[in-house]
Amino acid sequence: MPAETNPAPHLTITPFKISDLPPEEQIIAEGKALIESSTSWKAGKTFFDTVHTSYRGKLPGDGAPWYCRISEHKPEEITFDQLWEKLSKNKAENELQFIHEIQKVNKVKEISPTANVWTLYYTFLPPVSPRVFTVVQVTQLSESEPRTGLIVSLSIDLSDAPELQKLEEKGTKGRYVSVERVMELENGNTEWRMATSSTPGGSIPNFLVESTMAKKIAADVPQFIKWFQQKSKSQK
């Protein structure tokens, strides 16, 4: 049998130099293709009663398998506009507040109003050493029905930009690529779907990472909702 075609050949853990990034339109198009393909991935476990997961093995060009989480949220929990605002604007700074492993984030470069490079510094329990993930985050909002927001994150290599590289913390370089889609549903709810492929770098065996990936990405949902609701209460 011929190998399955990869719908998003540029969405890989292999990092890009900033000067070599594909056009934003291409990044978004591949992000759409990938997140739409995730609806047919193999179903995984459901976590926290509400967060469903799925996964897909490596296709040609992939550096690691893909994992997906899907959750649906009622307006009283969070609206489309509220979720999109937190994900599309200063996403890394918001993640710093609810993902406990993230200790520091830095905006490295604004490429355009819809494309920004961020570096994120993670710490973990020993013996795992700190990790540095540097990514470009490209966003697009479509107001046509159903309203849909997309955030695509690609790994970035700053080795040819020493001034920008100074903004990175010291640590083992990890790599990830992800696509997040926020979509307004006909019933008034909002679907939040995220697919990611990653490697932590260093000497951590891949099977250890992959065995916990689904639960790890699923946990971000209740952590985010709790943070958002606490933040909303404090602002009233």
XYZ file of C-alpha atoms in Angstrom:
236
model
C 0.000 0.000 0.000
C 1.285 3.499 -0.778
C 2.096 5.684 2.223
C -0.665 8.025 3.357
C -0.128 11.565 2.097
C 0.841 14.084 4.748
C -1.726 16.934 4.667
C 0.706 19.341 6.333
C 4.304 18.657 5.245
C 5.650 21.869 6.802
C 4.073 21.146 10.179
C 6.889 19.146 11.708
C 9.107 19.307 14.779
C 12.045 20.191 12.516
C 12.729 23.860 13.335
C 12.717 26.704 10.824
C 15.062 29.641 10.632
C 12.947 32.813 10.726
C 14.202 33.723 7.247
C 13.057 30.339 5.901
C 9.507 30.360 7.253
C 6.778 29.545 4.720
C 4.284 32.354 3.979
C 1.633 32.813 6.669
C -1.082 31.808 4.198
C 0.623 28.463 3.645
C 1.111 27.869 7.371
C -2.579 28.563 8.008
C -3.690 26.410 5.060
C -1.664 23.445 6.314
C -2.927 24.048 9.841
C -6.513 23.884 8.595
C -5.814 20.705 6.641
C -4.202 19.032 9.625
C -6.838 19.961 12.196
C -9.616 18.884 9.828
C -7.875 15.551 9.280
C -7.805 15.003 13.059
C -11.528 14.213 13.024
C -10.646 10.799 11.556
C -7.681 9.976 13.821
C -7.800 6.953 16.097
C -9.831 7.671 19.232
C -7.982 7.624 22.531
C -9.057 8.012 26.138
C -11.380 10.627 27.594
C -9.945 12.566 30.526
C -11.670 14.661 33.193
C -15.005 13.377 31.784
C -15.052 16.023 29.056
C -11.732 16.091 27.183
C -11.558 13.544 24.367
C -8.260 12.556 22.781
C -7.110 10.957 19.545
C -3.825 10.261 17.830
C -2.119 9.573 14.522
C 1.157 7.832 13.833
C 3.972 9.434 11.886
C 3.407 10.123 8.198
C 6.192 10.868 5.680
C 8.025 13.974 6.879
C 6.795 13.790 10.479
C 9.404 13.725 13.218
C 7.020 12.449 15.897
C 3.442 11.145 16.220
C 0.510 13.535 16.579
C -1.889 13.755 19.516
C -5.163 15.658 19.654
C -7.572 16.796 22.350
C -11.132 17.985 21.836
C -13.439 19.716 24.304
C -16.774 21.514 24.008
C -17.662 24.481 26.194
C -20.985 26.114 27.025
C -21.208 29.928 26.929
C -21.569 30.136 30.708
C -18.198 28.390 30.993
C -16.426 30.397 28.298
C -17.604 32.020 25.067
C -15.979 31.843 21.658
C -14.796 35.453 21.937
C -13.352 34.940 25.408
C -11.463 31.797 24.425
C -10.176 33.294 21.195
C -8.920 36.403 22.960
C -6.856 34.375 25.446
C -5.400 32.110 22.762
C -4.750 34.646 20.014
C -3.280 37.508 22.051
C -0.116 36.980 24.097
C -0.833 33.257 24.245
C 2.507 32.410 25.848
C 2.040 35.004 28.604
C -1.364 33.532 29.401
C 0.017 29.980 29.419
C 2.642 31.119 31.911
C -0.207 31.715 34.362
C -1.856 28.296 34.201
C 0.721 25.763 32.923
C 2.799 25.155 36.028
C 5.926 23.921 34.235
C 6.335 27.193 32.322
C 8.548 29.497 34.370
C 9.330 32.260 31.901
C 8.277 33.464 28.454
C 9.786 36.075 26.188
C 8.504 37.676 23.011
C 11.449 37.415 20.643
C 10.168 39.065 17.476
C 6.982 40.379 15.901
C 7.010 39.269 12.284
C 3.548 40.695 11.560
C 0.382 41.522 13.524
C -0.599 37.847 13.166
C 2.808 36.158 13.534
C 5.042 36.403 16.598
C 8.061 34.465 17.829
C 8.036 33.447 21.506
C 10.465 31.494 23.637
C 9.150 29.485 26.597
C 11.239 28.144 29.478
C 9.963 25.003 31.217
C 11.222 23.379 34.411
C 10.419 19.852 35.578
C 11.010 17.642 38.578
C 14.529 16.153 38.754
C 16.207 14.427 37.042
C 14.653 16.159 34.006
C 16.584 19.320 33.173
C 14.926 22.581 32.036
C 13.666 22.788 28.466
C 13.476 25.735 26.074
C 10.847 25.825 23.322
C 10.995 28.645 20.771
C 8.103 28.923 18.326
C 6.404 31.234 15.884
C 2.668 31.527 16.500
C 0.539 32.407 13.474
C -3.129 33.287 13.962
C -6.167 33.715 11.745
C -9.785 34.523 12.594
C -12.577 33.752 10.126
C -15.846 35.576 10.798
C -17.802 33.525 8.255
C -20.068 30.890 9.790
C -19.075 28.928 11.698
C -16.748 31.499 13.237
C -13.350 29.856 13.507
C -10.020 30.893 14.965
C -6.758 29.105 14.197
C -3.372 29.248 15.924
C -0.445 27.404 14.340
C 2.849 27.105 16.238
C 6.075 26.060 14.478
C 9.485 25.421 16.022
C 12.086 28.106 15.421
C 15.887 27.849 15.365
C 17.540 31.156 16.293
C 21.122 29.978 15.740
C 21.549 32.364 12.800
C 20.184 35.329 14.794
C 22.565 35.796 17.756
C 20.865 38.973 19.006
C 17.520 37.200 19.190
C 19.130 34.064 20.585
C 20.199 36.078 23.634
C 16.515 36.256 24.590
C 16.355 32.477 25.021
C 16.990 30.952 28.436
C 19.684 28.313 28.834
C 18.357 24.769 28.679
C 17.896 21.709 26.511
C 16.118 22.608 23.277
C 12.752 20.943 22.890
C 10.632 21.135 19.745
C 6.916 21.161 19.155
C 4.430 22.004 16.459
C 0.753 22.520 17.194
C -2.531 23.599 15.663
C -5.383 24.940 17.773
C -8.857 25.580 16.434
C -11.623 27.427 18.232
C -14.960 26.970 16.470
C -18.427 28.300 17.234
C -20.990 25.493 17.069
C -24.627 25.703 15.976
C -25.808 24.925 19.515
C -24.048 28.038 20.822
C -21.179 26.118 22.377
C -17.524 26.440 21.427
C -15.320 23.561 20.337
C -11.658 23.768 21.315
C -9.502 21.343 19.352
C -5.712 21.121 19.605
C -3.284 18.800 17.827
C 0.421 18.629 18.595
C 3.603 16.752 17.748
C 6.673 17.206 19.910
C 9.991 16.034 21.254
C 11.452 17.182 24.582
C 15.020 16.838 23.337
C 17.805 15.450 25.484
C 17.864 11.816 26.550
C 14.231 11.253 27.584
C 13.017 8.109 25.771
C 10.292 8.818 23.224
C 8.080 6.031 24.541
C 7.941 7.723 27.954
C 6.849 11.007 26.406
C 4.305 9.405 24.113
C 2.758 7.278 26.864
C 1.764 10.381 28.834
C 1.125 12.857 26.018
C -2.654 12.432 25.741
C -3.291 13.024 29.443
C -0.775 15.858 29.526
C -2.425 17.869 26.771
C -5.902 17.055 28.107
C -4.966 18.489 31.515
C -4.391 21.912 29.956
C -8.149 22.304 29.429
C -9.384 22.208 33.057
C -6.307 24.157 34.151
C -7.084 26.866 31.606
C -10.800 27.014 32.451
C -10.057 27.260 36.175
C -7.546 30.057 35.564
C -9.931 31.914 33.249
C -12.864 31.739 35.649
C -10.757 32.856 38.608
C -9.394 35.733 36.546
C -12.914 36.715 35.463
C -14.164 36.724 39.064
C -11.271 38.879 40.236
C -12.036 41.468 37.557
C -15.707 41.861 38.529
